[in-house]
GROMACS .gro file of C-alpha atoms in nm:
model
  375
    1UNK     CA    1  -1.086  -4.792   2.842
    2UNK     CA    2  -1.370  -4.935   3.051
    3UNK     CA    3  -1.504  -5.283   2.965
    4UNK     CA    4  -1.869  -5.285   2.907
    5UNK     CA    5  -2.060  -5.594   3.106
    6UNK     CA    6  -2.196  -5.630   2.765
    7UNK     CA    7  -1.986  -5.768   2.523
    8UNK     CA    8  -1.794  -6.096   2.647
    9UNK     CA    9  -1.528  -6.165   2.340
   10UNK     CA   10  -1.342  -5.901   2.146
   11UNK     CA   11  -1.181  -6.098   1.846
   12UNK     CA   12  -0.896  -5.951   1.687
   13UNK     CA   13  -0.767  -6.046   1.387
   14UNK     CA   14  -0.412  -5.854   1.256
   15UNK     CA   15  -0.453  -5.934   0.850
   16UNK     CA   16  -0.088  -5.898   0.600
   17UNK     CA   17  -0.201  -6.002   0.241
   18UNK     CA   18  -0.414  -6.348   0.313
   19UNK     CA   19  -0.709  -6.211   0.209
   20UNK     CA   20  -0.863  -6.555   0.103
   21UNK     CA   21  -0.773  -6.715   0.421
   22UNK     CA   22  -0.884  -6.396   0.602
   23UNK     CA   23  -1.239  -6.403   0.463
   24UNK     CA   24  -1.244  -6.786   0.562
   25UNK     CA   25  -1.156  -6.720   0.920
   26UNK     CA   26  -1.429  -6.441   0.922
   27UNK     CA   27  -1.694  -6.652   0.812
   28UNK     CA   28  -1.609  -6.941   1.071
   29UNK     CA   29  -1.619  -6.627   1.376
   30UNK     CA   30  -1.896  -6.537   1.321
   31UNK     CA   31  -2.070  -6.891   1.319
   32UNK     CA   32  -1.885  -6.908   1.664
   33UNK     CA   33  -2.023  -6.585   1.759
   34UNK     CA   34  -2.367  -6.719   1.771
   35UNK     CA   35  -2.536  -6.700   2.072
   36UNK     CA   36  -2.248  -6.453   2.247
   37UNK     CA   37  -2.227  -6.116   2.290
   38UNK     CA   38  -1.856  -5.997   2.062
   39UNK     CA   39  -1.729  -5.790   1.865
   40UNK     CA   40  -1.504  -5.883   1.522
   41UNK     CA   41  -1.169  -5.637   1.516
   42UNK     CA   42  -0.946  -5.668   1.213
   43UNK     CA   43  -0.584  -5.486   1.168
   44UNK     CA   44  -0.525  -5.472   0.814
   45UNK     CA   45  -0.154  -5.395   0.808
   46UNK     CA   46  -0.112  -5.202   0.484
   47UNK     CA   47  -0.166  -5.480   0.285
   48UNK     CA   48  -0.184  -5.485  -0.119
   49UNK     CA   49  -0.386  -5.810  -0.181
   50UNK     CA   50  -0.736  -5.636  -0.216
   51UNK     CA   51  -0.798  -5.720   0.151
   52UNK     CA   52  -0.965  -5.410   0.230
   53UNK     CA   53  -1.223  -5.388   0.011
   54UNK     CA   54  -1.317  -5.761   0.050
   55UNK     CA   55  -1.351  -5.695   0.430
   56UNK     CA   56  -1.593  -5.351   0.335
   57UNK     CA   57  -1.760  -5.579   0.102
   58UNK     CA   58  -1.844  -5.856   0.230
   59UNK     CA   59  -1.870  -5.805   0.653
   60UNK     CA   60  -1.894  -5.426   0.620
   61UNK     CA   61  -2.050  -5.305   0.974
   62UNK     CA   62  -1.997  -5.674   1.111
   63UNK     CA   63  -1.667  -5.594   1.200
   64UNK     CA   64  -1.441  -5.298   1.277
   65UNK     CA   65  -1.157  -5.246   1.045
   66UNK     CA   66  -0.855  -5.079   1.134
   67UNK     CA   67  -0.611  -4.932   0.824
   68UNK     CA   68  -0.294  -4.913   0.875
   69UNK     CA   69  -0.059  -4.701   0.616
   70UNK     CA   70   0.234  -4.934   0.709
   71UNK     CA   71   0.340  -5.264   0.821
   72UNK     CA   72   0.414  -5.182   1.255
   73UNK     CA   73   0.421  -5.544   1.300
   74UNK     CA   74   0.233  -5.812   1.461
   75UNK     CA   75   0.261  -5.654   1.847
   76UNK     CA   76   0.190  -5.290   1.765
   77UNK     CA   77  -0.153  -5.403   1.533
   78UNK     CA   78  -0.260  -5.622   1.804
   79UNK     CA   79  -0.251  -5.342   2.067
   80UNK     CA   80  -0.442  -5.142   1.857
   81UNK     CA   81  -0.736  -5.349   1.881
   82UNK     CA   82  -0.637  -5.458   2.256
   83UNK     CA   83  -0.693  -5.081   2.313
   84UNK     CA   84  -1.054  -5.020   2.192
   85UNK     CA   85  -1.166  -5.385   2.261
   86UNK     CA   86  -1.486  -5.410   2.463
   87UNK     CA   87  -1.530  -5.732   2.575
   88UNK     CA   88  -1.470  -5.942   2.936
   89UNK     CA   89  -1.223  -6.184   2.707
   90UNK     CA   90  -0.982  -6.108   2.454
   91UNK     CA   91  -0.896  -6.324   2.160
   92UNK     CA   92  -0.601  -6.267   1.944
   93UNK     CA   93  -0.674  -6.488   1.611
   94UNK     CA   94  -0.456  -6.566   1.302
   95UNK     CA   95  -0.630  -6.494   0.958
   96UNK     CA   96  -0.509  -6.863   0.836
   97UNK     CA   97  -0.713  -7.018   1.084
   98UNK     CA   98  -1.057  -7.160   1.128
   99UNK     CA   99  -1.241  -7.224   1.415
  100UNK     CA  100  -1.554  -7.450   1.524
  101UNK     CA  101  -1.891  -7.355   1.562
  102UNK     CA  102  -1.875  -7.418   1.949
  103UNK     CA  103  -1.506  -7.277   1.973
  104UNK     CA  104  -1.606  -6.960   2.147
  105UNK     CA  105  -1.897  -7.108   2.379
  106UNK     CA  106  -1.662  -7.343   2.486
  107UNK     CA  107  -1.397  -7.163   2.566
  108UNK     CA  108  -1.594  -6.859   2.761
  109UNK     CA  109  -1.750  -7.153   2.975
  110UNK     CA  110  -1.399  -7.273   3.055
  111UNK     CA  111  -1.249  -6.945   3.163
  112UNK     CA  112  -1.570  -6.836   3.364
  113UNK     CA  113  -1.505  -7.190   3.571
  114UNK     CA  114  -1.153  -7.077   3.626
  115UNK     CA  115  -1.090  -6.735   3.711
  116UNK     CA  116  -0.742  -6.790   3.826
  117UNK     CA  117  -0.654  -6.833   3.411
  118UNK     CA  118  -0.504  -6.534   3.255
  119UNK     CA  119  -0.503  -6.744   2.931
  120UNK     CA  120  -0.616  -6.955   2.697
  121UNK     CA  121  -0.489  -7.217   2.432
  122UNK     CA  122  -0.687  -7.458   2.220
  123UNK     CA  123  -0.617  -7.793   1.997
  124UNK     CA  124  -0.464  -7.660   1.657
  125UNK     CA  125  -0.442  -7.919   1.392
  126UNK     CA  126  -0.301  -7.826   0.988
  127UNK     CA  127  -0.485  -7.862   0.701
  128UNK     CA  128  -0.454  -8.206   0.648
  129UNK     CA  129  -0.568  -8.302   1.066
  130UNK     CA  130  -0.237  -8.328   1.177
  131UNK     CA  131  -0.194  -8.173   1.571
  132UNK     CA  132   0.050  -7.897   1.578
  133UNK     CA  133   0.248  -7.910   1.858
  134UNK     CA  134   0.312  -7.577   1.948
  135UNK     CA  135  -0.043  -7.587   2.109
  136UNK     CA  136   0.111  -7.623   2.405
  137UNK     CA  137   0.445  -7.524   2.517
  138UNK     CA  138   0.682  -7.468   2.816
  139UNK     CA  139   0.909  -7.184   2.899
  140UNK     CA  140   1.184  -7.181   2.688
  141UNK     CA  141   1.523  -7.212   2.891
  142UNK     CA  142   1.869  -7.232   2.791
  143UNK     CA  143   1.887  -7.665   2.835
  144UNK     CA  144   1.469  -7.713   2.681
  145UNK     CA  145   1.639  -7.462   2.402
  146UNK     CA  146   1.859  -7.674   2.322
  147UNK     CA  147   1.693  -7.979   2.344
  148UNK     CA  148   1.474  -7.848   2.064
  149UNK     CA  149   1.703  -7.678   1.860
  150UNK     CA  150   1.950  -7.979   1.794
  151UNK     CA  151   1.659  -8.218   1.765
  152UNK     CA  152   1.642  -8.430   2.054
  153UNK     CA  153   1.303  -8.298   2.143
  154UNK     CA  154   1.166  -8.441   1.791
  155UNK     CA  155   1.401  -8.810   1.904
  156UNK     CA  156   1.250  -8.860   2.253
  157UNK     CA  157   0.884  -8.689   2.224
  158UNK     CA  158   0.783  -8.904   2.551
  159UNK     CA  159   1.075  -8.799   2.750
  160UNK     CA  160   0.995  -8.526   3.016
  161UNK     CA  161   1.333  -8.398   2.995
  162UNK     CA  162   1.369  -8.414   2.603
  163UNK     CA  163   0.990  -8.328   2.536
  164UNK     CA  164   0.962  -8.024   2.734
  165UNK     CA  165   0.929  -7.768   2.451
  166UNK     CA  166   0.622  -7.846   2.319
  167UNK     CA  167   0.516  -8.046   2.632
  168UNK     CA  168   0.470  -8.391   2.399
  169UNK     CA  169   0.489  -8.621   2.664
  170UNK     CA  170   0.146  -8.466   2.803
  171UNK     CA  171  -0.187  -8.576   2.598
  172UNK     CA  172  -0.320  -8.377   2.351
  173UNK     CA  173  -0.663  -8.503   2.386
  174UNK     CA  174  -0.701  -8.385   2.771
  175UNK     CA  175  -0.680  -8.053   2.907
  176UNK     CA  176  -0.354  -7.916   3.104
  177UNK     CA  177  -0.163  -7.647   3.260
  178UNK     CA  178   0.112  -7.530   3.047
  179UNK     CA  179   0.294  -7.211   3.077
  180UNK     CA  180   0.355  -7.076   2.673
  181UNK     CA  181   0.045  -6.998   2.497
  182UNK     CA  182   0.067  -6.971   2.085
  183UNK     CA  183  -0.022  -6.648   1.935
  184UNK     CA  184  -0.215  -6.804   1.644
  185UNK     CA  185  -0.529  -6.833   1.889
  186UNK     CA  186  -0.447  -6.652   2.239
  187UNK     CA  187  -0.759  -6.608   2.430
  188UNK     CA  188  -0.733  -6.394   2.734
  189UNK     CA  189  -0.902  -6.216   3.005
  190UNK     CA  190  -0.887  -5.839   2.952
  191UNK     CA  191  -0.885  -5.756   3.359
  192UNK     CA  192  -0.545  -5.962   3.352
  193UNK     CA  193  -0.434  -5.816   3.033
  194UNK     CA  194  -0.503  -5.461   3.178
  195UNK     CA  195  -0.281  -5.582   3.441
  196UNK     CA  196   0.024  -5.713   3.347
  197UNK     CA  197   0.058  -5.531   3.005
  198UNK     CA  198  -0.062  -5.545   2.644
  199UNK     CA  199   0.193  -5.698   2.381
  200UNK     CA  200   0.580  -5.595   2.402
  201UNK     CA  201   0.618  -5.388   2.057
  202UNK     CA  202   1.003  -5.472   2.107
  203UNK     CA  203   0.858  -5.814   1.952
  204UNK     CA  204   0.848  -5.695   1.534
  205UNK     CA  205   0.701  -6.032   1.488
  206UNK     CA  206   0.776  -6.389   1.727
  207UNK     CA  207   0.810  -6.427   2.031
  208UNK     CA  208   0.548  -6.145   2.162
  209UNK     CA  209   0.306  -6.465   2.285
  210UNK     CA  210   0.572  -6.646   2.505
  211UNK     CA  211   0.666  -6.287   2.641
  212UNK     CA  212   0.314  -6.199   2.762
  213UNK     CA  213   0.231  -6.576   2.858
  214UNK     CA  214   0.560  -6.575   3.090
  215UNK     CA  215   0.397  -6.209   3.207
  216UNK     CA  216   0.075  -6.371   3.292
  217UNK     CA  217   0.245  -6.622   3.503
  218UNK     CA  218   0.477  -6.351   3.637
  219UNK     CA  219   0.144  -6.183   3.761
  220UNK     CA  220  -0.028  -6.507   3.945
  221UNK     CA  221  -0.222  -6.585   3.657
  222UNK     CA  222  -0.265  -6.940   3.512
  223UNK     CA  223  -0.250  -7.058   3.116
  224UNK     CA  224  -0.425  -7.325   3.025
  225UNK     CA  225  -0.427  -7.570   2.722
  226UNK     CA  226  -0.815  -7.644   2.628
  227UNK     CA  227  -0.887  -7.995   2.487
  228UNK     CA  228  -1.228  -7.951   2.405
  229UNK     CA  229  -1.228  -7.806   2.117
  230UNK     CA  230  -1.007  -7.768   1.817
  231UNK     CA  231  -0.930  -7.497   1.513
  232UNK     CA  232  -0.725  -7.540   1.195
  233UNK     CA  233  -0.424  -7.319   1.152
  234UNK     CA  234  -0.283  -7.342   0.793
  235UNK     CA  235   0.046  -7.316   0.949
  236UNK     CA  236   0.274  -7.063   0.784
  237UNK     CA  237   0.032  -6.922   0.517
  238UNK     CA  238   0.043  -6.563   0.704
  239UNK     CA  239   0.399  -6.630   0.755
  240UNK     CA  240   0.626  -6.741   0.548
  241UNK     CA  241   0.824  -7.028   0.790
  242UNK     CA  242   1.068  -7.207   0.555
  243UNK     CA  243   1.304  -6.907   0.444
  244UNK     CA  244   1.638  -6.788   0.640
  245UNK     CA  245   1.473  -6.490   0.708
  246UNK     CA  246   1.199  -6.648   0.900
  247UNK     CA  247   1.507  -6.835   1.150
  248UNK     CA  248   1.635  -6.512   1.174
  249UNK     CA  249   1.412  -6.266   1.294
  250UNK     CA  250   1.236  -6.548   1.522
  251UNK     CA  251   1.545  -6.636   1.711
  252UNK     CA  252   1.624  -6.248   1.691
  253UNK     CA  253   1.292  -6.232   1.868
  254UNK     CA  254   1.395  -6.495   2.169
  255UNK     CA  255   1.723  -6.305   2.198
  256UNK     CA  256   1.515  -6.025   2.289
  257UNK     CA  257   1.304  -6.240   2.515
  258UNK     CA  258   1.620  -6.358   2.740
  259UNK     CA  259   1.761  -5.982   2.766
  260UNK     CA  260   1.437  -5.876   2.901
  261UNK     CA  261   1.380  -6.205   3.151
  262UNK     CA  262   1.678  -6.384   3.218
  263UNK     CA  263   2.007  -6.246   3.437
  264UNK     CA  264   2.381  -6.327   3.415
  265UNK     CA  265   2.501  -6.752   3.303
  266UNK     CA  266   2.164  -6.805   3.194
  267UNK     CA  267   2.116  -6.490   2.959
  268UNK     CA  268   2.450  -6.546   2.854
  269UNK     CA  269   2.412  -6.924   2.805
  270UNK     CA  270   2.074  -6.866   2.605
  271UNK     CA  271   2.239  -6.642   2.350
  272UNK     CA  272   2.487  -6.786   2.310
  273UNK     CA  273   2.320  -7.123   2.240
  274UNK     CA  274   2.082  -6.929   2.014
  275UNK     CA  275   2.326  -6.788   1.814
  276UNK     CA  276   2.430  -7.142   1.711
  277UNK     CA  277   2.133  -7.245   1.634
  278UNK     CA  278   2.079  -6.927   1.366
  279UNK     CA  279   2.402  -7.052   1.209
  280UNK     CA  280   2.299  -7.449   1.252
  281UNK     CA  281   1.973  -7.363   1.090
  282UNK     CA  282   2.166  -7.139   0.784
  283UNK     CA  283   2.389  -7.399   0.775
  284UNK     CA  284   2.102  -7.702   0.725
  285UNK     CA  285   1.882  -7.442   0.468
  286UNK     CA  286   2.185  -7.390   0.254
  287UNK     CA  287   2.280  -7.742   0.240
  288UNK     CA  288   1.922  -7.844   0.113
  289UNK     CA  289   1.932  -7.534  -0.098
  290UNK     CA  290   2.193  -7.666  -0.267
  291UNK     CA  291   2.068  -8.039  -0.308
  292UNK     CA  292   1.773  -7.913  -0.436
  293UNK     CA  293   1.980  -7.773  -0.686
  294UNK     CA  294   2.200  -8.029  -0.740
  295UNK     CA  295   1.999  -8.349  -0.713
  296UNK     CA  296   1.923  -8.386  -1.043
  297UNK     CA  297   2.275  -8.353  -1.147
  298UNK     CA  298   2.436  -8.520  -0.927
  299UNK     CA  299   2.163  -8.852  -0.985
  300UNK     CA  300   2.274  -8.801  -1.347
  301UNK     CA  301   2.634  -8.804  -1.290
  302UNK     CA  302   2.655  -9.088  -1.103
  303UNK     CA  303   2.378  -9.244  -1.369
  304UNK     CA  304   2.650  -9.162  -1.633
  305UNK     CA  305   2.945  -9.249  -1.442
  306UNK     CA  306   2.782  -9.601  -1.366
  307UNK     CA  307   2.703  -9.686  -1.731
  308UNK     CA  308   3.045  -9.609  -1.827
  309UNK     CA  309   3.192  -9.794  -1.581
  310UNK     CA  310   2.926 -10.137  -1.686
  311UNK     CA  311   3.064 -10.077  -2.059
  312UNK     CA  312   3.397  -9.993  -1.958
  313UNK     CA  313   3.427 -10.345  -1.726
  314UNK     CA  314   3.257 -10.544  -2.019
  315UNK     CA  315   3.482 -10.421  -2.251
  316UNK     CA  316   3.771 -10.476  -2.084
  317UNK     CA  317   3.667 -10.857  -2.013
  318UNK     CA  318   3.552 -10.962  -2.336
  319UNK     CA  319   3.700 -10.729  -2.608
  320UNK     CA  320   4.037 -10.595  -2.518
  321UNK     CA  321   4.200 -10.794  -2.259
  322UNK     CA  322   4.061 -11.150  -2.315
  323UNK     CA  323   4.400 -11.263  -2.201
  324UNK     CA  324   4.473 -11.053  -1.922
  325UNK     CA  325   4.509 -10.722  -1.844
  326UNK     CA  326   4.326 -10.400  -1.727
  327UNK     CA  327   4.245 -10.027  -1.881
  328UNK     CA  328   4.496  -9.788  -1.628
  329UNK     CA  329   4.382  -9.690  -1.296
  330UNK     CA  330   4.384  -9.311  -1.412
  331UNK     CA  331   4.139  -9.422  -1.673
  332UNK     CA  332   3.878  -9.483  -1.364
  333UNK     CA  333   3.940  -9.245  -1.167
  334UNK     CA  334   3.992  -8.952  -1.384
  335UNK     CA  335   3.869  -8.988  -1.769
  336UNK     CA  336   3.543  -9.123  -1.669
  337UNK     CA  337   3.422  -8.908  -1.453
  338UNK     CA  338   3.543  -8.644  -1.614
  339UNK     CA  339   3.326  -8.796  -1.912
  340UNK     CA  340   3.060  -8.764  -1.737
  341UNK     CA  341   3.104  -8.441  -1.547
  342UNK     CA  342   3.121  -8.279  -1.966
  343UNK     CA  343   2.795  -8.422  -2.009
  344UNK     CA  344   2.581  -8.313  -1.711
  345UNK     CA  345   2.765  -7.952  -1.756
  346UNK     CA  346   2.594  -7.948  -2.112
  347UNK     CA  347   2.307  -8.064  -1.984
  348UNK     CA  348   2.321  -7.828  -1.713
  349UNK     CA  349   2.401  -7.512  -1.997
  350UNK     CA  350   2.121  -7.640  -2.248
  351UNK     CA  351   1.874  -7.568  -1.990
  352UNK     CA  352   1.750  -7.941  -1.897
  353UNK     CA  353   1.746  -7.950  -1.537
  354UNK     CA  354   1.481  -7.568  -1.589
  355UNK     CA  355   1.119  -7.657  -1.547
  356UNK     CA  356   0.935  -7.695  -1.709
  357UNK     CA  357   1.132  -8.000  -1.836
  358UNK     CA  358   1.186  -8.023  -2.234
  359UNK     CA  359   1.276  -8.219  -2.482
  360UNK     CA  360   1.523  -8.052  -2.688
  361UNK     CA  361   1.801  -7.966  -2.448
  362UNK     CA  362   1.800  -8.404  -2.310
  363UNK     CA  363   1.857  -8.429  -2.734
  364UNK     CA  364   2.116  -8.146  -2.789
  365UNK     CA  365   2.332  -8.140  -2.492
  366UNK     CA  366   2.405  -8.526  -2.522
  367UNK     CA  367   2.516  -8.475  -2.868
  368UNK     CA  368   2.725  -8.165  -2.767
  369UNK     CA  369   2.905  -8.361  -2.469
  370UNK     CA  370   2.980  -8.656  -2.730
  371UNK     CA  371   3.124  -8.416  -2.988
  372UNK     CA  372   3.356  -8.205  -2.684
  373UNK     CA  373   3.476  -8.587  -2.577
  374UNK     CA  374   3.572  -8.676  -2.945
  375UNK     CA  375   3.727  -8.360  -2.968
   0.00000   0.00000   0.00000
C-alpha cells in the first residue's frame, strides 16, 4: 500500500483484555496527536474484557478498530495494522503505556533530522518513576546471554562487558545508538519497514522486536535510543511476566531468534546456554514457590522448636538436674522437633496458614497438637 504525504504517524496499538489501561493509553495519543497529522489503529485480539465496546464507545471514528475472532499473537495483529497504516512513521504501542503530550512531536522531529534511523526507542519508566532498562538494549549473543541470564549483568551494571544487555553503563538521560529496540514503544519509518520486512509471525509473542531491530541494522539502517522524552509502561500488565510460562515461551522465542540469525558454535552455544537458563529460571520460580508456601511454617517451626528448647534448657538447669546431668541427646534432636513438626502439621490441617487469617484454627490446632503429644 502507498503511503499518503499526508498522514506522518500511524499508531498501532494490539489490545488482549487491558481494557482500562487501553482506554488510558488512548486518551494520552491523542493529546500527543495534537498538532500532527496520524491515525489511531487498534488490534483487539479476541478479547473478553468488554474492550470492544469501550473502544466503539468512547473513541468511535477516532480510531480504526480491527476484530479479531482469535488470539494470532502479538506479530500477526501488528502486521495487520502495519498493512493498512498510512503514515511516513510507524509506531507500534503497548496498551499499558502512557505517553507525554510532546512524545510524538518530539520524536517525528528526531527521525526527520536523521534519516539514516530505521528506528526509534524512548525513556520508559514504571509506574512508580523507576527507568526500565530494557529501553535500550544490545544484540543478544551467546557470552551478553549469559551475562544476563546468571546475573552478572544486574552485579556489574557499569561494566561494558557485564552491562551489555541492557547497555547500563551508557546514560539514560542522553541520547545513543543502540542496536535492540523494545516492542512496548517501537517507532519506525515505514519506507524502511517496507524494506526489510514487517514482523516475523514465527515470533507468537517475544522476541519479534529484537528480530526486526537486528533486520533494520541488517539493512543499513540505524536504531536509536531517544532521551528527550519519556512514557510510562506498567510493565507486565498486558503480559503476565512472573509465571513459568512467561520464561518459557520468551526464551522459546530467542531460540527461534538464533536458528534464524546465528550459524554453527554460536547457534549451538546460544541454545544450549538458553536451555539452561529455562531450567535455572524453573528451578529459582519453584524454589520461591515453595517458600512462599512454606515460610510461614517453617518461621513457626523453628518459633516452636526454639521455645522448647529455652524451657527444655531451664528445666534441665534448675529443676531436674540441679546436681548434674543432662536430658539424652535423642531428646534434642528427635522428640523436640518432632514436637513441633505435630504442631505446625495441625496448624497447617486446621487451615491457619489460608488467608484470610482466623482465629479459630491458631485456638484449635494448638490444643489438638497438645492432646496427639500427650497421647
Amino acid at each position: 500500500m502507498s503511503i499518503s504525504p499526508a498522514i506522518d504517524l500511524s499508531v498501532i496499538i494490539v489490545n488482549y483484555n487491558v481494557k482500562h489501561f487501553l482506554e488510558q493509553c488512548l486518551l494520552s495519543v491523542q493529546k500527543a496527536m495534537h498538532g500532527l497529522r496520524g491515525e489511531i489503529i487498534v488490534v483487539d485480539n479476541n478479547s473478553v474484557d468488554g474492550s470492544q465496546q469501550m473502544l466503539r464507545e468512547k473513541f468511535g471514528a477516532g480510531i480504526h478498530l480491527i476484530e479479531n475472532a482469535d488470539n494470532p499473537g502479538f506479530s500477526k495483529a501488528n502486521n495487520q495494522g502495519i498493512r493498512i497504516a498510512q503514515g511516513r512513521y510507524v509506531l507500534l504501542l503497548n496498551p499499558d503505556t502512557i505517553v507525554e503530550e510532546t512524545t510524538f512531536s518530539k520524536c517525528l522531529a528526531f527521525m526527520d533530522a536523521h534519516p539514516e534511523a530505521g528506528g526509534l526507542g524512548v525513556r520508559m519508566i514504571d509506574g512508580q518513576g523507576r527507568f526500565l532498562p530494557e529501553s535500550k538494549r544490545a544484540l543478544p549473543p551467546p557470552r551478553v546471554s549469559f551475562y544476563k541470564i546468571f546475573g552478572l549483568a544486574t552485579l556489574f551494571p557499569r561494566s561494558r562487558r557485564f552491562g551489555k544487555y541492557h547497555l547500563s553503563y551508557l546514560d539514560p538521560q542522553e541520547t545513543h545508538e543502540i542496536e535492540i529496540l523494545s516492542g512496548a514503544f517501537m517507532w519506525m519509518r515505514k519506507s524502511a519497514l517496507d524494506e526489510v520486512g514487517y514482523l516475523d509471525e514465527a515470533f507468537f509473542m517475544y522476541g519479534e522486536d529484537i528480530d526486526l531491530s537486528y533486520r533494520f541494522l541488517l539493512g543499513g539502517y540505524k536504531n536509536y535510543y531517544f532521551a528527550d522524552t519519556q512514557i510510562i509502561h506498567y510493565k507486565g500488565e498486558s503480559t503476565k511476566k512472573g509465571s513459568l510460562n512467561y520464561v518459557r515461551v520468551f526464551y522459546q522465542a530467542m531460540i527461534i531468534f538464533a536458528e534464524k540469525h546465528f550459524g554453527g558454535n554460536q547457534q549451538r552455544l546460544f541454545i544450549a546456554s538458553i536451555r539452561l537458563a529455562v531450567y535455572f529460571r524453573a528451578l529459582i520460580a519453584i524454589a520461591i514457590r515453595l517458600l512462599r508456601q512454606l515460610g510461614f511454617p517453617l518461621i513457626e517451626f523453628v518459633l516452636i522448636y526454639a521455645i522448647t528448647f529455652g524451657i527444655k534448657t531451664y528445666w534441665e538447669h534448675y529443676v531436674k538436674y540441679i546436681e548434674g546431668g543432662h536430658y539424652p541427646l535423642q531428646f534434642t534432636l528427635i522428640y523436640m522437633p518432632a514436637y513441633a513438626l505435630i504442631f505446625v502439621a495441625f496448624l497447617w490441617l486446621a487451615g491457619a496458614y489460608k488467608k484470610p487469617y482466623r482465629l479459630r484454627p491458631l485456638i484449635l490446632a494448638p490444643f489438638w497438637g497438645f492432646l496427639s503429644i500427650a497421647t
